[in-house]
PDB file of N, CA and C in Angstrom:
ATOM      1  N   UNK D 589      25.131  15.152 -40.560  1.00  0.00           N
ATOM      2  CA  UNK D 589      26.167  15.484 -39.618  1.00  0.00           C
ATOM      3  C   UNK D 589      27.427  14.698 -39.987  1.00  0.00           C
ATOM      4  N   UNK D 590      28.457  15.564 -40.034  1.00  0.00           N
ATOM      5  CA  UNK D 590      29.649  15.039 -40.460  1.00  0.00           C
ATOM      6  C   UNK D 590      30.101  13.902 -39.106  1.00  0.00           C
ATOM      7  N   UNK D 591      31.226  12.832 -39.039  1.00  0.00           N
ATOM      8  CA  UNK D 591      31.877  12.201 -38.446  1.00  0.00           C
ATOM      9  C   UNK D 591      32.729  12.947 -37.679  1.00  0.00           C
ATOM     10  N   UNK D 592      33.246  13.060 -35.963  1.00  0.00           N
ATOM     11  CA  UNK D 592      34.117  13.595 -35.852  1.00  0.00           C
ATOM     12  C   UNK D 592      35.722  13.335 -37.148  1.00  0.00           C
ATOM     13  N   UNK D 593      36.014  14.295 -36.723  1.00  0.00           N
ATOM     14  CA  UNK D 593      37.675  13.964 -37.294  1.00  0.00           C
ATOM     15  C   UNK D 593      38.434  14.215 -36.817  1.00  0.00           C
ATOM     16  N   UNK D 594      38.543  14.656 -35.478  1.00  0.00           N
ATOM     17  CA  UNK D 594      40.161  15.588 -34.893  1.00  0.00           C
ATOM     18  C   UNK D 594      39.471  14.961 -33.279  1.00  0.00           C
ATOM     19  N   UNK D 595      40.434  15.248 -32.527  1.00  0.00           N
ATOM     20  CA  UNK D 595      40.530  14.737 -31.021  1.00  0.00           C
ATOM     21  C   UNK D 595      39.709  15.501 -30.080  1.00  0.00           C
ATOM     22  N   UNK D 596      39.609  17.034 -30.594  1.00  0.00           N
ATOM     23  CA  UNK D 596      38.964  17.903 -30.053  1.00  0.00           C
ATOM     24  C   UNK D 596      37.238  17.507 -30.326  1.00  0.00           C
ATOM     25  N   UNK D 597      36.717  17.587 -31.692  1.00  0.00           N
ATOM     26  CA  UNK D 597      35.092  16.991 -32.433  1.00  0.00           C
ATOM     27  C   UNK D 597      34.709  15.787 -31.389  1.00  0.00           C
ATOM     28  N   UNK D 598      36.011  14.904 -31.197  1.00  0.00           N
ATOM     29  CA  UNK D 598      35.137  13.638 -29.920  1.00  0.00           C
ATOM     30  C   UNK D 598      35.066  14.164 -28.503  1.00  0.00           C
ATOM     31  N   UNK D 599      36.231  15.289 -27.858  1.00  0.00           N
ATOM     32  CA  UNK D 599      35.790  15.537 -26.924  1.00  0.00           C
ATOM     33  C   UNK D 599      34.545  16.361 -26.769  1.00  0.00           C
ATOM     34  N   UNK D 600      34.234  17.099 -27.868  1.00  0.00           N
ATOM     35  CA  UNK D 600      32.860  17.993 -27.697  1.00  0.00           C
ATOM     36  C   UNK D 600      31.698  16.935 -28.207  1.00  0.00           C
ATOM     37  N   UNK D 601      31.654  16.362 -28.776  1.00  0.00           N
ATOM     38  CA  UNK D 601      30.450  14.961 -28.742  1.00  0.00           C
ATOM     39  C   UNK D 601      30.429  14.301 -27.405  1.00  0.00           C
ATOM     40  N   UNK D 602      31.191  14.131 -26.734  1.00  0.00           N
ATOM     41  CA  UNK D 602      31.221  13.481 -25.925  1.00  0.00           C
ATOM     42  C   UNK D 602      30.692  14.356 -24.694  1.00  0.00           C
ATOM     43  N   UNK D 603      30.785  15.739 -24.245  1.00  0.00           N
ATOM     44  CA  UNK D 603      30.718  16.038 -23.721  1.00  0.00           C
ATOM     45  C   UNK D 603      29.017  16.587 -24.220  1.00  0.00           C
ATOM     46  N   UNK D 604      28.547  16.636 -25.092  1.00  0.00           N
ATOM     47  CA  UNK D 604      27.076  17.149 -25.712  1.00  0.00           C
ATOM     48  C   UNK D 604      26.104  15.509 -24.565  1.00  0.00           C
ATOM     49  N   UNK D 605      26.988  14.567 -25.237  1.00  0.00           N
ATOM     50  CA  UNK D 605      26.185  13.071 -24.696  1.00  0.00           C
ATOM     51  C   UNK D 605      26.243  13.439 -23.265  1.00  0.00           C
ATOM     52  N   UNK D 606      27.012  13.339 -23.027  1.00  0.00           N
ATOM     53  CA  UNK D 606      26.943  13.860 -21.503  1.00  0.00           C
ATOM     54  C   UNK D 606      25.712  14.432 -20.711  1.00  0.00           C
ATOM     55  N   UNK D 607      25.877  15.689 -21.396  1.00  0.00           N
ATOM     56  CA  UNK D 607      24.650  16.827 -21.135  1.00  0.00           C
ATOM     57  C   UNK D 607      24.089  16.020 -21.460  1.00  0.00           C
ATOM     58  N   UNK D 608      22.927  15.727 -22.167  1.00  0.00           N
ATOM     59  CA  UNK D 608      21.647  14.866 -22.588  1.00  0.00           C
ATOM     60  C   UNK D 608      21.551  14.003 -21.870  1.00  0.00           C
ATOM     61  N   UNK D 609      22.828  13.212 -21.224  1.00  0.00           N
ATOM     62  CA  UNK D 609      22.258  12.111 -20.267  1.00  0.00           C
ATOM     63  C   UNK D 609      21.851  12.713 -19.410  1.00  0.00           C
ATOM     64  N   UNK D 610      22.753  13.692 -18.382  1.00  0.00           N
ATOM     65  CA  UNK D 610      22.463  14.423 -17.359  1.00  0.00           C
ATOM     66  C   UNK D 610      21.159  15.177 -17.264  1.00  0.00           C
ATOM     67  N   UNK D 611      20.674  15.394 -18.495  1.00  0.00           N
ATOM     68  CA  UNK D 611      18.946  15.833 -18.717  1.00  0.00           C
ATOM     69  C   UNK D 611      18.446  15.066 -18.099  1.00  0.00           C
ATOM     70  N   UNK D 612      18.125  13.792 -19.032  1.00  0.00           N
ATOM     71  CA  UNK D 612      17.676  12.746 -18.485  1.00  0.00           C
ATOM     72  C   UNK D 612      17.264  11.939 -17.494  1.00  0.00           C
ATOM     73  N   UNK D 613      18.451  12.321 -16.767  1.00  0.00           N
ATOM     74  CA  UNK D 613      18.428  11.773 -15.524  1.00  0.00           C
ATOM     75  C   UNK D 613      17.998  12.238 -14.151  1.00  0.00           C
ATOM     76  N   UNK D 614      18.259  13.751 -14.801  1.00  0.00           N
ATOM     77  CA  UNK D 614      17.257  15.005 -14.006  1.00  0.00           C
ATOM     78  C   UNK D 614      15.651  14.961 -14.239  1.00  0.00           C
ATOM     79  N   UNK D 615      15.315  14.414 -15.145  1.00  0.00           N
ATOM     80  CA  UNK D 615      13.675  14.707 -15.418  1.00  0.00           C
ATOM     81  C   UNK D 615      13.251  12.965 -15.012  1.00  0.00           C
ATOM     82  N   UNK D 616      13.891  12.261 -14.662  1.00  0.00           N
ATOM     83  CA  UNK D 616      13.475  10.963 -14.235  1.00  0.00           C
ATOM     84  C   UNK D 616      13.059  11.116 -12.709  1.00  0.00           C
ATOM     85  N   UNK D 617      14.358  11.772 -12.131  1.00  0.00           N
ATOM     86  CA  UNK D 617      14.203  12.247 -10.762  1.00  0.00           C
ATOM     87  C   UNK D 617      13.561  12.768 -10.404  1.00  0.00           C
ATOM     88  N   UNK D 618      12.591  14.034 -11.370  1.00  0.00           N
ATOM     89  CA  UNK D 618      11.804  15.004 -10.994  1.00  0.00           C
ATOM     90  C   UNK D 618      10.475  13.921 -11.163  1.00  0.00           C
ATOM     91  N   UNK D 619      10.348  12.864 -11.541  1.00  0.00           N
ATOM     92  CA  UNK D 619       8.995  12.112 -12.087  1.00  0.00           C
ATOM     93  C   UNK D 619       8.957  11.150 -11.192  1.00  0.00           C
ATOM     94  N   UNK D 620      10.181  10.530 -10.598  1.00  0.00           N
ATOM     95  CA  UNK D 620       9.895   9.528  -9.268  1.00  0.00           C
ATOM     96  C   UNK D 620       9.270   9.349  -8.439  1.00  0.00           C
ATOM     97  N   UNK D 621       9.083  10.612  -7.624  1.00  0.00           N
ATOM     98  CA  UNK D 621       7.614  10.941  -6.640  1.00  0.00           C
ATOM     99  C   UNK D 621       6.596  11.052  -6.783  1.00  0.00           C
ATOM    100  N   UNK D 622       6.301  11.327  -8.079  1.00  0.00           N
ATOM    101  CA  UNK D 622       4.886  11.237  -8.613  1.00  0.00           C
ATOM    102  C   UNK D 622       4.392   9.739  -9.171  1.00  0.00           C
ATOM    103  N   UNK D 623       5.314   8.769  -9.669  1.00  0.00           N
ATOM    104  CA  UNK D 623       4.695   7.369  -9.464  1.00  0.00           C
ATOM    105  C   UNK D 623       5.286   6.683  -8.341  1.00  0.00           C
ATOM    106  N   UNK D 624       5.762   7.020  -7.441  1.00  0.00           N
ATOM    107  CA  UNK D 624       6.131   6.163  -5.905  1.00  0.00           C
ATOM    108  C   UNK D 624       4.179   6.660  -5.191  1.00  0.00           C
ATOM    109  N   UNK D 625       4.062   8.025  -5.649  1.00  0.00           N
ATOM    110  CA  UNK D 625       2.690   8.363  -4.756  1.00  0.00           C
ATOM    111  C   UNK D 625       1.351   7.979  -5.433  1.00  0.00           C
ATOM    112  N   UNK D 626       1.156   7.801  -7.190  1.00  0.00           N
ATOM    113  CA  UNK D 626       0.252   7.676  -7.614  1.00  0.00           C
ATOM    114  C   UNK D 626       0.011   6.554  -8.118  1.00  0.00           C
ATOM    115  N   UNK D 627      -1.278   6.281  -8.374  1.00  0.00           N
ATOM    116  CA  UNK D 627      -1.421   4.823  -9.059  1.00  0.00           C
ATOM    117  C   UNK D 627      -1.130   4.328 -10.655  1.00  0.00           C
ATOM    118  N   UNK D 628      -0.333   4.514 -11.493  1.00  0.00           N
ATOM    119  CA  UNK D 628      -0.815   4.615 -12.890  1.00  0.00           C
ATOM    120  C   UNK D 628      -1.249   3.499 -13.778  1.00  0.00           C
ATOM    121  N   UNK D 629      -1.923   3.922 -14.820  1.00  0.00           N
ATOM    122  CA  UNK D 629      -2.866   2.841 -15.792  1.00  0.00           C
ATOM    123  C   UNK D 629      -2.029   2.841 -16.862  1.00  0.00           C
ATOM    124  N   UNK D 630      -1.470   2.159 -17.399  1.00  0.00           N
ATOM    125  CA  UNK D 630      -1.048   2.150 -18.979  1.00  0.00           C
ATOM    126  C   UNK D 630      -2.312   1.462 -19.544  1.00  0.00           C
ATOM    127  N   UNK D 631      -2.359   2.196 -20.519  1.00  0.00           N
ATOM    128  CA  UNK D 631      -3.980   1.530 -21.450  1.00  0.00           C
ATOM    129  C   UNK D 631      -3.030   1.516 -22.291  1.00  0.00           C
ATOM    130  N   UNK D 632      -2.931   0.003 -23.055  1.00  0.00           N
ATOM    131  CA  UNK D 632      -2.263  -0.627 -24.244  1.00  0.00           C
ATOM    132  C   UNK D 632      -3.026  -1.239 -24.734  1.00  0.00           C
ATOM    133  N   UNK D 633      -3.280  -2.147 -26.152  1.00  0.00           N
ATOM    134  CA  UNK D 633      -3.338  -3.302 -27.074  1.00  0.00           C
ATOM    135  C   UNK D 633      -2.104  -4.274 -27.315  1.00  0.00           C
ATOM    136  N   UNK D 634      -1.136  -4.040 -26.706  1.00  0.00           N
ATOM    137  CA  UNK D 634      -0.256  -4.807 -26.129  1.00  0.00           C
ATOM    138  C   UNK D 634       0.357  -5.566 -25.615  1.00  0.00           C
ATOM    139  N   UNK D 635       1.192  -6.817 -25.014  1.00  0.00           N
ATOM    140  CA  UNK D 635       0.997  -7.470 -23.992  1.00  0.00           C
ATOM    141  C   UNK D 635       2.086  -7.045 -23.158  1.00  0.00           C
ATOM    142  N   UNK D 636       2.227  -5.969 -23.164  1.00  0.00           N
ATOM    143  CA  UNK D 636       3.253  -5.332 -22.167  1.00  0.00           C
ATOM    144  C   UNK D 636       3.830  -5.971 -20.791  1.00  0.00           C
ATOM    145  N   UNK D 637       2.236  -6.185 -20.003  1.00  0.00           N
ATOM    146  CA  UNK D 637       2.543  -7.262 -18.773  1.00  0.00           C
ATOM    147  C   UNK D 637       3.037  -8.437 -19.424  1.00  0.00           C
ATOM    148  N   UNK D 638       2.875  -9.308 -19.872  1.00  0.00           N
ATOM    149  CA  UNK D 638       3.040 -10.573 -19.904  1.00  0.00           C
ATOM    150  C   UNK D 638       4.918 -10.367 -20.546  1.00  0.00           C
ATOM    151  N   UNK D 639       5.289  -9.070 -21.342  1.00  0.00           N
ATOM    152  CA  UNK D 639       6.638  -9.698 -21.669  1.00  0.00           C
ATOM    153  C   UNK D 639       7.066  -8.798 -20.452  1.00  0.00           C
ATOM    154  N   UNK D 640       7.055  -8.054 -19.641  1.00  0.00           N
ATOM    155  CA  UNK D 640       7.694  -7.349 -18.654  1.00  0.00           C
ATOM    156  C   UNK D 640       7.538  -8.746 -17.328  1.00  0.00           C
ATOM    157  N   UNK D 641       7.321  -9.109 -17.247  1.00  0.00           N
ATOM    158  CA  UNK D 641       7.396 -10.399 -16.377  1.00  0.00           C
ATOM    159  C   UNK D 641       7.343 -11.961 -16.681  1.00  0.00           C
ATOM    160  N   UNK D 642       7.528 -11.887 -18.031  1.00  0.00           N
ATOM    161  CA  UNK D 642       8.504 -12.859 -18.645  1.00  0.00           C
ATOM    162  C   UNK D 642       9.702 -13.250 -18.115  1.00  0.00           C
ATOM    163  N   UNK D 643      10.211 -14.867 -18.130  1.00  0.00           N
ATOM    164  CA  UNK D 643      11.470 -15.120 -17.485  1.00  0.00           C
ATOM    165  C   UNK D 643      12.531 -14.908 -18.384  1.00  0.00           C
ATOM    166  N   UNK D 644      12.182 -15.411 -19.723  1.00  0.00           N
ATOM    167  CA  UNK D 644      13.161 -15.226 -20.580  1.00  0.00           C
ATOM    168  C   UNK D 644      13.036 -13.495 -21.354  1.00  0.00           C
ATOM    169  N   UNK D 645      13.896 -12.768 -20.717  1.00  0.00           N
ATOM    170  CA  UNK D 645      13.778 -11.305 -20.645  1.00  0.00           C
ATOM    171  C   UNK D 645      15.092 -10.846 -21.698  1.00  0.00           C
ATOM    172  N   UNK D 646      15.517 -10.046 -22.573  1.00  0.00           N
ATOM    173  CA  UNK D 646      16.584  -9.417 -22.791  1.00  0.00           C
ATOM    174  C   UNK D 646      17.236  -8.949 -21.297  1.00  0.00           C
ATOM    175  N   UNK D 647      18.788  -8.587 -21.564  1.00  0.00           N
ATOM    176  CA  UNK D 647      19.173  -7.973 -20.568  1.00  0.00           C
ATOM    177  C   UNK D 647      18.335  -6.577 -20.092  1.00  0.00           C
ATOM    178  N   UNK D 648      18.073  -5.451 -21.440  1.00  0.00           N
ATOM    179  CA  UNK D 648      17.735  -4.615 -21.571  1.00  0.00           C
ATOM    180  C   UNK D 648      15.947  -4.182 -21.008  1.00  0.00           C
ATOM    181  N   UNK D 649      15.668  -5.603 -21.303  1.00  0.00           N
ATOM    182  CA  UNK D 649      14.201  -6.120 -20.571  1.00  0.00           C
ATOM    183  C   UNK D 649      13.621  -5.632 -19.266  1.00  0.00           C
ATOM    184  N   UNK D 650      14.809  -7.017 -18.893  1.00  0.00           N
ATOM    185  CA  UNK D 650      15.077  -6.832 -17.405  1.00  0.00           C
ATOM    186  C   UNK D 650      15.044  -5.406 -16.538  1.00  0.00           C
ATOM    187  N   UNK D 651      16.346  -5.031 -17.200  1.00  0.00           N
ATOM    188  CA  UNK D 651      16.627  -3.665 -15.945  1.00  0.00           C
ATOM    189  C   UNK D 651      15.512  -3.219 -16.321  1.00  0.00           C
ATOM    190  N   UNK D 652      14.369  -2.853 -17.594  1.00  0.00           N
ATOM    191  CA  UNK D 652      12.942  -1.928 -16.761  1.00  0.00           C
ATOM    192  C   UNK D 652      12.113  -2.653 -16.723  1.00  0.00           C
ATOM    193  N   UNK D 653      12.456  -3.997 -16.604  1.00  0.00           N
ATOM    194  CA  UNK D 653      11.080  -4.663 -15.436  1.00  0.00           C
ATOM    195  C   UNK D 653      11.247  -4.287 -14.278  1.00  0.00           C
ATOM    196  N   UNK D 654      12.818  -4.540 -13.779  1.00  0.00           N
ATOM    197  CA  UNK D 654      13.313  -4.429 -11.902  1.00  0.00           C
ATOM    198  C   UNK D 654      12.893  -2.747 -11.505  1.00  0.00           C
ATOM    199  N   UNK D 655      13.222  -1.860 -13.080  1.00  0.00           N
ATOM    200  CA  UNK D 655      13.066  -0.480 -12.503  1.00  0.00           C
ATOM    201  C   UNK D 655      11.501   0.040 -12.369  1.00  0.00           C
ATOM    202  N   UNK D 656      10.950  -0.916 -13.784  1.00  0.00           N
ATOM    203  CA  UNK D 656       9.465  -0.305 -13.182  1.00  0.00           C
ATOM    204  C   UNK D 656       8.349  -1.205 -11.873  1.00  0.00           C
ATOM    205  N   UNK D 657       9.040  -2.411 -11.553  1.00  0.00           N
ATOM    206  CA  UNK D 657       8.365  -3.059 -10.675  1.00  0.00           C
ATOM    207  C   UNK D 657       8.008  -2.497  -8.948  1.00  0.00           C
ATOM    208  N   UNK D 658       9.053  -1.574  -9.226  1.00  0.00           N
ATOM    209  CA  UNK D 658       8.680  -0.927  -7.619  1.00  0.00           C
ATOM    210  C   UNK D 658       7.874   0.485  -7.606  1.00  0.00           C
ATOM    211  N   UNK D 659       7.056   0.691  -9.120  1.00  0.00           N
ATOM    212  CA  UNK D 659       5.856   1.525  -8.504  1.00  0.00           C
ATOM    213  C   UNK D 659       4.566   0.768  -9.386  1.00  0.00           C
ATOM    214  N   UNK D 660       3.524   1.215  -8.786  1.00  0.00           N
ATOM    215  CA  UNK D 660       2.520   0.839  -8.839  1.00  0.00           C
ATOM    216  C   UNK D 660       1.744   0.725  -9.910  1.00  0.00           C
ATOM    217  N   UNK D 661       1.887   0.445 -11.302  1.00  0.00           N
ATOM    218  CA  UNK D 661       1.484   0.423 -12.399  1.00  0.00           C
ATOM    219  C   UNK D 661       1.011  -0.736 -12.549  1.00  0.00           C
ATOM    220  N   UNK D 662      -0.504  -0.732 -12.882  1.00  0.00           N
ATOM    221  CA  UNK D 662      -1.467  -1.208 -13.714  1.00  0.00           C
ATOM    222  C   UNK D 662      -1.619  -1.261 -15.269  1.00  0.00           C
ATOM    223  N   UNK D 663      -1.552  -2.309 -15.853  1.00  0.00           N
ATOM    224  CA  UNK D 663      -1.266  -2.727 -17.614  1.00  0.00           C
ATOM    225  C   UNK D 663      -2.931  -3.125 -17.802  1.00  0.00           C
ATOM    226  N   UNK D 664      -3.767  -2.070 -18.361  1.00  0.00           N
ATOM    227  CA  UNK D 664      -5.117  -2.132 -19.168  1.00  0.00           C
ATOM    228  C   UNK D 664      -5.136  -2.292 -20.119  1.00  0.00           C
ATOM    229  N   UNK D 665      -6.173  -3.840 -20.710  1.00  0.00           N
ATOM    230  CA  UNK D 665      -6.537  -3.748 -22.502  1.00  0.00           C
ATOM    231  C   UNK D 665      -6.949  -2.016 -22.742  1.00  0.00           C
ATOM    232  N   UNK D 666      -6.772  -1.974 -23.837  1.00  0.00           N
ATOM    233  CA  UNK D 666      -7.834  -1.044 -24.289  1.00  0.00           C
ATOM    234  C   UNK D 666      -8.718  -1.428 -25.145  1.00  0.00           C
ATOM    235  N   UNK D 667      -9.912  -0.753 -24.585  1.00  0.00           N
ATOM    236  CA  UNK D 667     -11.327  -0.698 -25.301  1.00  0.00           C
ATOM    237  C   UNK D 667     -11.132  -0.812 -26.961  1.00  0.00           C
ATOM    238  N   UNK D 668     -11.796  -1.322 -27.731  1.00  0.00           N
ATOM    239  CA  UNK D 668     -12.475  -1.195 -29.161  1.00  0.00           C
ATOM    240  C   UNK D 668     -12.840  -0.086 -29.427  1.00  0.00           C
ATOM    241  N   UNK D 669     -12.392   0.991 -30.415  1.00  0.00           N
ATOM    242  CA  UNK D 669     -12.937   1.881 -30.790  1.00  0.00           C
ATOM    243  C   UNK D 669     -13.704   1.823 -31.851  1.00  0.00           C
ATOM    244  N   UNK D 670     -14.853   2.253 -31.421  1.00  0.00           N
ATOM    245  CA  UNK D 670     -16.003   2.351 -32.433  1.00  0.00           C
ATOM    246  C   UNK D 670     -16.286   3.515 -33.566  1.00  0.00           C
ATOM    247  N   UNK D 671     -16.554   2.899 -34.693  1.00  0.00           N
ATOM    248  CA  UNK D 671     -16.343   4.037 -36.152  1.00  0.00           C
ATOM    249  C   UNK D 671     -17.730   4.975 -35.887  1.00  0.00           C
TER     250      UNK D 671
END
């Protein structure tokens, strides 16, 4: 993909980002009620909990610790898979 070059190429990039956020932000909304009501499991090998409630956090950290801390998610080892 070429670089914009003219004034018009940034307003239509800009306006594409746009749209895509506005996706985004629509399918977050549509998914909110379903973990405010359900319980969920993340099954990781990970230590997901331990850096999501870490003090020393990135900024970037942070905001989805604060955003995912108000639904109900459970952080599971996962099992050993056997050959």
């Amino acid at each position: 993909m070429n670089p914009p070059s003219s004034y018009k190429d940034i307003q239509k990039l800009t306006g594409c980002l746009a749209a895509l956020r506005g996706k985004e932000m629509t399918s977050a909304c549509k998914l909110k009620p379903y973990f405010e009501l359900h319980p969920t499991a993340v099954i990781t090998d990970q230590p997901l909990k331990r850096i999501l409630t870490s003090p020393t956090l990135s900024r970037r950290m942070t905001t989805w610790a604060v955003e995912l801390s108000e639904f109900n998610i459970n952080y599971v080892p996962r099992k050993s898979i056997k050959a």
